[in-house]
Amino acid sequence: MYADIIVDISHEKLDKAFQYIIPPHLESEIEPGVQVMIPFGNGNKLIKGYVLNCTNEIKFDPTRMKTVDSVVKKQVSAKENAIRLAMWMKKQYGSTLITALKTVLPVKQTTKGIVKKSIVSCLSKEEWEEKIKGYERKHQVARIRLAQELCVHEVLPYELVTEKLGVSASIIKSMKETGLIRIEEENQYRNPVRVNHNQKDTKEMSPDQQVIVDKVLADFDKGEGKHYLIQGITGSGKTFVYINLIKEIIERGKQAIVLIPEIALTYQTVLRFSNEFGDRVTFVNSKLSPGEKYDQFERARRGEVDVVIGPRSALFVPFEKLGIIIIDEEHESSYKSETMPKYHAREVAFELASYYNASVVLGSATPSLEASYLCEQGKMEKFYLKKRLTGGNLPNVYIEDLRKELKEGNRSIFSRRLFELIEDRLSKKEQIILFLNRRGYSGFVSCRTCGSAMKCPHCDVALSEHRNGNLVCHYCGYGIPKPPACPKCGSRYLMGFKAGTQQIEEALWRTFPHAKTLRMDADTTRQKESYEEILSSFANGEADILIGTQMIVKGHDFPNVTLVGVLAADISLYAQDYRASERTFQLLTQAAGRAGRGKVAGDVVIQTYQPEEVPIVLSAAQDYDSFYQYEIEHRELMEYPPVVHMLGIQVMSPNCELAENVIGKLTEYLRHGFCGHGDKIIGPTGAQIGKVKDVFRFVTYAKHPDYNRLIQMKDELESFVEKNAWKNVMVQFDFDPMNVI
Ligand code: ADP
Ligand code: ZN
Ligand code: ZN
């Protein structure tokens, strides 16, 4: 037997493995991931290496091959755990080990020449307060915002002031010239925020919060890091629970990882954690350069920070004494990686935590079906935080039937109620959010008269319209020509919903010529920072109406918003996706939660062709638990995750025929060469987006209640693919896919 061994886990050399002979007495101990001592170089100095692979296949001259010296027994350091995690990810999700290692190990890079600008206050708090009075007389709102921040924080990062506080460079320049502030430049990467200490939150926990903290810590202190779910609406005190838990974990000498979707990691959140943990917390996000990110990970490795906050990749921070992992907004689909290995942060967190006996706490207002299912099975404990602590009343929710509007002669995209309420809010100078769910736009067809959608008779998902005019099911390949009229009611209004955010903005201009609008969607947010800019100018009252896609339902708090309109709630329901109902429910519930955050109770108008659809009715009632019961029964019946598991096998190639041929062979191999009773194979079919950048995509799904059975299939397919060595074809695996492609 021979072992492929890598000696240096630094980015550049990962691809280079050396082959060593495994001596018989070590054969039972050596397996992928094990750390070994090997003779290396001319002097045969003993160094550490990591076993990638064991094989019978000789790749070098065996007479010159060296022999493994010994196995390193202890596997304790963060690096070893990262390698163990990479092994697990390779097995669990399918990818090469190298790719998995590159995912979990921070990329070594040096930060050269990155200059960070900061704004430093030159005045005392009292002097600022005096200044603010002057600014108020002159209505200099940007200066007020900056002055107020500088009362609390002596030093602020420059970009934060220009982008999140919306203070222009010319204002900064003039304040600098009058000696109010200084601008500091430094080379080294620092924390995003430096705070004066003694800013800590001294509030007492509520009894409901205390119960959660006590239980998690009691289990932790027994050495049983368990899994918990906190279900609570925004403002119910989840973050305060996280902070209190982390404080206790730090007191026990341990460290914390907090995952927050990037879009929700707002300035307020950053400040809140910084106030509490000062220099001992650090933030990572996609705006950091790889070098900066590496620096932050190095600080963590050296024990200079106790808390790391960031998106899913923050899981891979090399903490030696991990005590807790928190995943906020755990239902977010951004927790699933879209590249190989296609891992889910929740599952990786559970695995990683098990190496350290660390606790995992999930939080959400609308937990994923997966999380609630785990609770139901007793694998996770659920807590509720039911009250909104910031005050504000729950909004009034109206469901407006668009079929009725059409019947009664209203062809506009605004129902009469929404129209009236927009008029009312504009006259009161209150703000409005109009929300359009763009996801699932692609091709689904429904009847504008009776609302029924064209569905596949075999799969209970919507058919989608192809360019040739056929309606096709992406699960089973079933297809029919598009009928000239609705099969249910005979109406000729059988079409997709065509309005995009731009059309809505134009319609608003025509109907309410005096309203100031802001639009936020993929077109207006192409630059990395611009979504923050749009949100903060809306928060500053620079527009009456914000129009946008799902991006706008998260993050910022807008106390002046008293009306939220959802323009067409059906669209996502019929996306060709088994998670469509769940997504619709989550989005509508969150959108509704945007109204009435301030003193005035808000109104929410949900426009729909399908007012009786369960996710719409239950989100209007903000009734998560009933929705869960309804949806989990559906998944059970239709055999979808989380009740059964699903493996997506994707074949991609610029050569369409080749891709189709390969997916055919893989499917055939699964169906007849490998599978037995109880395995379900669906496909092959062209992917929903059949061609991306001239690469054709085909897909087959396998379903089984036992995840491990799907791993076996994946392993079989991996060796089948390796044997065939097709050129110019890529095969990818996606377990429990977020989108059915
Ligand atoms: P979530 O994370 O669920 O949105 P937060 O923890 O941010 O909730 O709490 C919402 C608001 O309520 C915050 O302003 C927070 O300071 C406040 N808050 C949280 N817990 C308490 C408490 N025990 N007593 C008083 N105020 C609290
Ligand atoms: Zn119809
Ligand atoms: Zn079908």
CSV table of C-alpha atoms in Angstrom, one decimal, residues 233-234 388 393-395 397 553 557-558 561 564 586-597 604 619 622:
chain,number,residue,atom,x,y,z
A,233,ILE,CA,-39.4,37.7,15.2
A,234,THR,CA,-37.0,40.5,14.6
A,388,ARG,CA,-41.2,42.3,20.2
A,393,ASN,CA,-47.6,46.9,16.8
A,394,LEU,CA,-48.1,44.1,14.4
A,395,PRO,CA,-49.3,45.4,11.1
A,397,VAL,CA,-52.5,42.6,6.7
A,553,VAL,CA,-36.9,42.8,3.2
A,557,ASP,CA,-34.9,49.1,10.2
A,558,PHE,CA,-37.1,51.8,8.8
A,561,VAL,CA,-42.3,52.9,6.9
A,564,VAL,CA,-45.6,47.5,2.7
A,586,GLN,CA,-40.6,33.4,4.7
A,587,LEU,CA,-40.5,36.3,2.3
A,588,LEU,CA,-44.0,37.4,2.9
A,589,THR,CA,-43.7,37.1,6.7
A,590,GLN,CA,-40.5,39.1,6.6
A,591,ALA,CA,-41.9,41.7,4.3
A,592,ALA,CA,-45.0,42.1,6.5
A,593,GLY,CA,-42.6,42.5,9.5
A,594,ARG,CA,-41.1,45.6,7.8
A,595,ALA,CA,-44.3,47.7,8.4
A,596,GLY,CA,-45.1,49.4,11.6
A,597,ARG,CA,-41.7,49.2,13.3
A,604,VAL,CA,-49.4,45.4,4.6
A,619,SER,CA,-47.9,34.4,6.4
A,622,GLN,CA,-47.8,35.4,10.9
